[in-house]
PDB file of C-alpha atoms in Angstrom:
ATOM      1  CA  MET W   1      91.581 -36.155  73.110  1.00  0.00           C
ATOM      2  CA  VAL W   2      89.213 -34.601  70.589  1.00  0.00           C
ATOM      3  CA  LYS W   3      85.752 -36.137  70.308  1.00  0.00           C
ATOM      4  CA  ARG W   4      85.331 -37.855  66.928  1.00  0.00           C
ATOM      5  CA  VAL W   5      82.936 -36.225  64.478  1.00  0.00           C
ATOM      6  CA  ARG W   6      80.704 -38.409  62.411  1.00  0.00           C
ATOM      7  CA  GLY W   7      82.452 -39.035  59.089  1.00  0.00           C
ATOM      8  CA  SER W   8      85.888 -38.069  60.422  1.00  0.00           C
ATOM      9  CA  ARG W   9      88.617 -40.447  61.429  1.00  0.00           C
ATOM     10  CA  THR W  10      90.595 -37.647  63.016  1.00  0.00           C
ATOM     11  CA  GLY W  11      87.801 -36.109  65.013  1.00  0.00           C
ATOM     12  CA  ARG W  12      88.357 -32.730  63.338  1.00  0.00           C
ATOM     13  CA  PRO W  13      85.068 -31.119  62.338  1.00  0.00           C
ATOM     14  CA  ILE W  14      86.684 -29.452  59.260  1.00  0.00           C
ATOM     15  CA  MET W  15      87.604 -32.854  57.893  1.00  0.00           C
ATOM     16  CA  ALA W  16      84.030 -34.169  58.391  1.00  0.00           C
ATOM     17  CA  LEU W  17      82.626 -31.045  56.748  1.00  0.00           C
ATOM     18  CA  LEU W  18      84.950 -31.314  53.722  1.00  0.00           C
ATOM     19  CA  ASP W  19      84.077 -34.952  53.430  1.00  0.00           C
ATOM     20  CA  LEU W  20      80.408 -34.182  53.356  1.00  0.00           C
ATOM     21  CA  LEU W  21      80.668 -31.253  50.964  1.00  0.00           C
ATOM     22  CA  GLY W  22      83.045 -33.296  48.760  1.00  0.00           C
ATOM     23  CA  ARG W  23      80.381 -35.878  47.965  1.00  0.00           C
ATOM     24  CA  ARG W  24      78.945 -35.682  44.500  1.00  0.00           C
ATOM     25  CA  TRP W  25      75.917 -33.358  44.184  1.00  0.00           C
ATOM     26  CA  THR W  26      76.047 -32.160  47.891  1.00  0.00           C
ATOM     27  CA  LEU W  27      77.350 -28.625  47.128  1.00  0.00           C
ATOM     28  CA  ARG W  28      74.934 -28.407  44.188  1.00  0.00           C
ATOM     29  CA  ILE W  29      71.943 -29.163  46.458  1.00  0.00           C
ATOM     30  CA  VAL W  30      73.191 -26.543  48.949  1.00  0.00           C
ATOM     31  CA  TRP W  31      73.610 -24.050  46.145  1.00  0.00           C
ATOM     32  CA  GLU W  32      70.097 -24.663  44.576  1.00  0.00           C
ATOM     33  CA  LEU W  33      68.563 -24.095  47.958  1.00  0.00           C
ATOM     34  CA  ARG W  34      70.272 -20.731  48.332  1.00  0.00           C
ATOM     35  CA  GLU W  35      67.045 -18.782  47.303  1.00  0.00           C
ATOM     36  CA  GLY W  36      64.529 -20.766  49.250  1.00  0.00           C
ATOM     37  CA  SER W  37      62.684 -24.015  49.585  1.00  0.00           C
ATOM     38  CA  LEU W  38      62.392 -26.577  46.753  1.00  0.00           C
ATOM     39  CA  ARG W  39      60.433 -29.751  46.533  1.00  0.00           C
ATOM     40  CA  PHE W  40      62.233 -32.978  45.789  1.00  0.00           C
ATOM     41  CA  ARG W  41      61.066 -33.058  42.146  1.00  0.00           C
ATOM     42  CA  GLU W  42      62.229 -29.491  41.623  1.00  0.00           C
ATOM     43  CA  LEU W  43      65.641 -30.374  42.986  1.00  0.00           C
ATOM     44  CA  GLN W  44      65.812 -33.418  40.750  1.00  0.00           C
ATOM     45  CA  ASP W  45      64.939 -31.400  37.697  1.00  0.00           C
ATOM     46  CA  LEU W  46      67.500 -28.674  38.499  1.00  0.00           C
ATOM     47  CA  ILE W  47      70.370 -31.135  39.368  1.00  0.00           C
ATOM     48  CA  GLY W  48      69.701 -33.976  36.980  1.00  0.00           C
ATOM     49  CA  ALA W  49      70.944 -36.662  39.306  1.00  0.00           C
ATOM     50  CA  SER W  50      69.103 -39.918  40.126  1.00  0.00           C
ATOM     51  CA  PRO W  51      66.451 -39.767  42.775  1.00  0.00           C
ATOM     52  CA  THR W  52      68.506 -42.280  44.879  1.00  0.00           C
ATOM     53  CA  ILE W  53      71.528 -40.118  44.955  1.00  0.00           C
ATOM     54  CA  ILE W  54      69.558 -36.911  45.732  1.00  0.00           C
ATOM     55  CA  ASN W  55      67.643 -38.700  48.500  1.00  0.00           C
ATOM     56  CA  THR W  56      70.927 -39.971  49.972  1.00  0.00           C
ATOM     57  CA  ARG W  57      72.566 -36.531  49.854  1.00  0.00           C
ATOM     58  CA  LEU W  58      69.473 -34.839  51.360  1.00  0.00           C
ATOM     59  CA  ALA W  59      69.435 -37.373  54.153  1.00  0.00           C
ATOM     60  CA  GLU W  60      73.149 -36.638  54.877  1.00  0.00           C
ATOM     61  CA  LEU W  61      72.509 -32.894  54.826  1.00  0.00           C
ATOM     62  CA  ARG W  62      69.539 -33.214  57.059  1.00  0.00           C
ATOM     63  CA  GLU W  63      71.574 -35.391  59.506  1.00  0.00           C
ATOM     64  CA  ALA W  64      74.269 -32.694  59.485  1.00  0.00           C
ATOM     65  CA  ARG W  65      71.598 -30.152  60.242  1.00  0.00           C
ATOM     66  CA  LEU W  66      72.303 -28.130  57.099  1.00  0.00           C
ATOM     67  CA  VAL W  67      69.012 -28.873  55.431  1.00  0.00           C
ATOM     68  CA  GLU W  68      65.526 -29.511  56.767  1.00  0.00           C
ATOM     69  CA  LEU W  69      62.261 -30.628  55.289  1.00  0.00           C
ATOM     70  CA  ASP W  70      59.169 -28.492  55.652  1.00  0.00           C
ATOM     71  CA  GLU W  71      56.198 -30.615  54.605  1.00  0.00           C
ATOM     72  CA  ALA W  72      54.403 -27.617  53.199  1.00  0.00           C
ATOM     73  CA  THR W  73      57.225 -26.020  51.168  1.00  0.00           C
ATOM     74  CA  GLY W  74      59.857 -28.647  50.644  1.00  0.00           C
ATOM     75  CA  TYR W  75      63.597 -28.764  51.425  1.00  0.00           C
ATOM     76  CA  ARG W  76      65.309 -25.634  52.722  1.00  0.00           C
ATOM     77  CA  LEU W  77      68.616 -24.615  54.291  1.00  0.00           C
ATOM     78  CA  THR W  78      68.629 -24.408  58.094  1.00  0.00           C
ATOM     79  CA  GLY W  79      70.291 -21.506  59.895  1.00  0.00           C
ATOM     80  CA  LEU W  80      73.562 -23.387  59.858  1.00  0.00           C
ATOM     81  CA  GLY W  81      73.063 -24.064  56.168  1.00  0.00           C
ATOM     82  CA  ARG W  82      72.512 -20.426  55.328  1.00  0.00           C
ATOM     83  CA  GLU W  83      75.554 -19.526  57.448  1.00  0.00           C
ATOM     84  CA  LEU W  84      77.614 -22.059  55.428  1.00  0.00           C
ATOM     85  CA  LEU W  85      76.276 -20.634  52.156  1.00  0.00           C
ATOM     86  CA  GLN W  86      77.361 -17.145  53.234  1.00  0.00           C
ATOM     87  CA  LEU W  87      80.909 -18.417  53.547  1.00  0.00           C
ATOM     88  CA  PHE W  88      80.726 -19.572  49.870  1.00  0.00           C
ATOM     89  CA  LEU W  89      79.566 -16.264  48.457  1.00  0.00           C
ATOM     90  CA  PRO W  90      83.057 -14.644  48.330  1.00  0.00           C
ATOM     91  CA  LEU W  91      84.260 -17.784  46.622  1.00  0.00           C
ATOM     92  CA  HIS W  92      81.397 -17.504  44.136  1.00  0.00           C
ATOM     93  CA  LEU W  93      82.306 -13.856  43.364  1.00  0.00           C
ATOM     94  CA  TRP W  94      85.956 -14.763  42.992  1.00  0.00           C
ATOM     95  CA  SER W  95      85.067 -17.656  40.617  1.00  0.00           C
ATOM     96  CA  GLU W  96      83.087 -15.294  38.406  1.00  0.00           C
ATOM     97  CA  LYS W  97      86.140 -13.017  38.086  1.00  0.00           C
ATOM     98  CA  TRP W  98      88.367 -16.036  37.481  1.00  0.00           C
ATOM     99  CA  ALA W  99      86.117 -17.397  34.767  1.00  0.00           C
ATOM    100  CA  LYS W 100      86.297 -14.099  32.879  1.00  0.00           C
ATOM    101  CA  SER W 101      90.110 -14.109  33.045  1.00  0.00           C
ATOM    102  CA  ILE W 102      90.575 -17.559  31.524  1.00  0.00           C
TER     103      ILE W 102
END
C-alpha cells in the first residue's frame, strides 16, 4: 500500500502536487519568485490577490517545502521550488510559441 500524501486521497504524490498547484494564485506565486526573494507586500502588488489568499497560499507552499521565508529578504523558492520551476520553463517557452500562433 502506498503511503498517503497530504492533500491526496490516492496517496499518489503527483495528485497532491497537481492539487496544490491548481489552487488559485499558487502557480503565480511560484512564477513571481522565479528571479529571487520578494516581501509579502511586493507579492501582493504583483499578484493583486487579497492578503488572506496570498498568506494561505504561501503557508501551503511553505508546508510543501517549495517556498521559505527569509526574515531579511522575504519569500523565496527552496531548492525543491527552483527544481519545480525548471520543469515549467519548457512549458513557458512552448506557451510563448503557441501565443504567437493563435
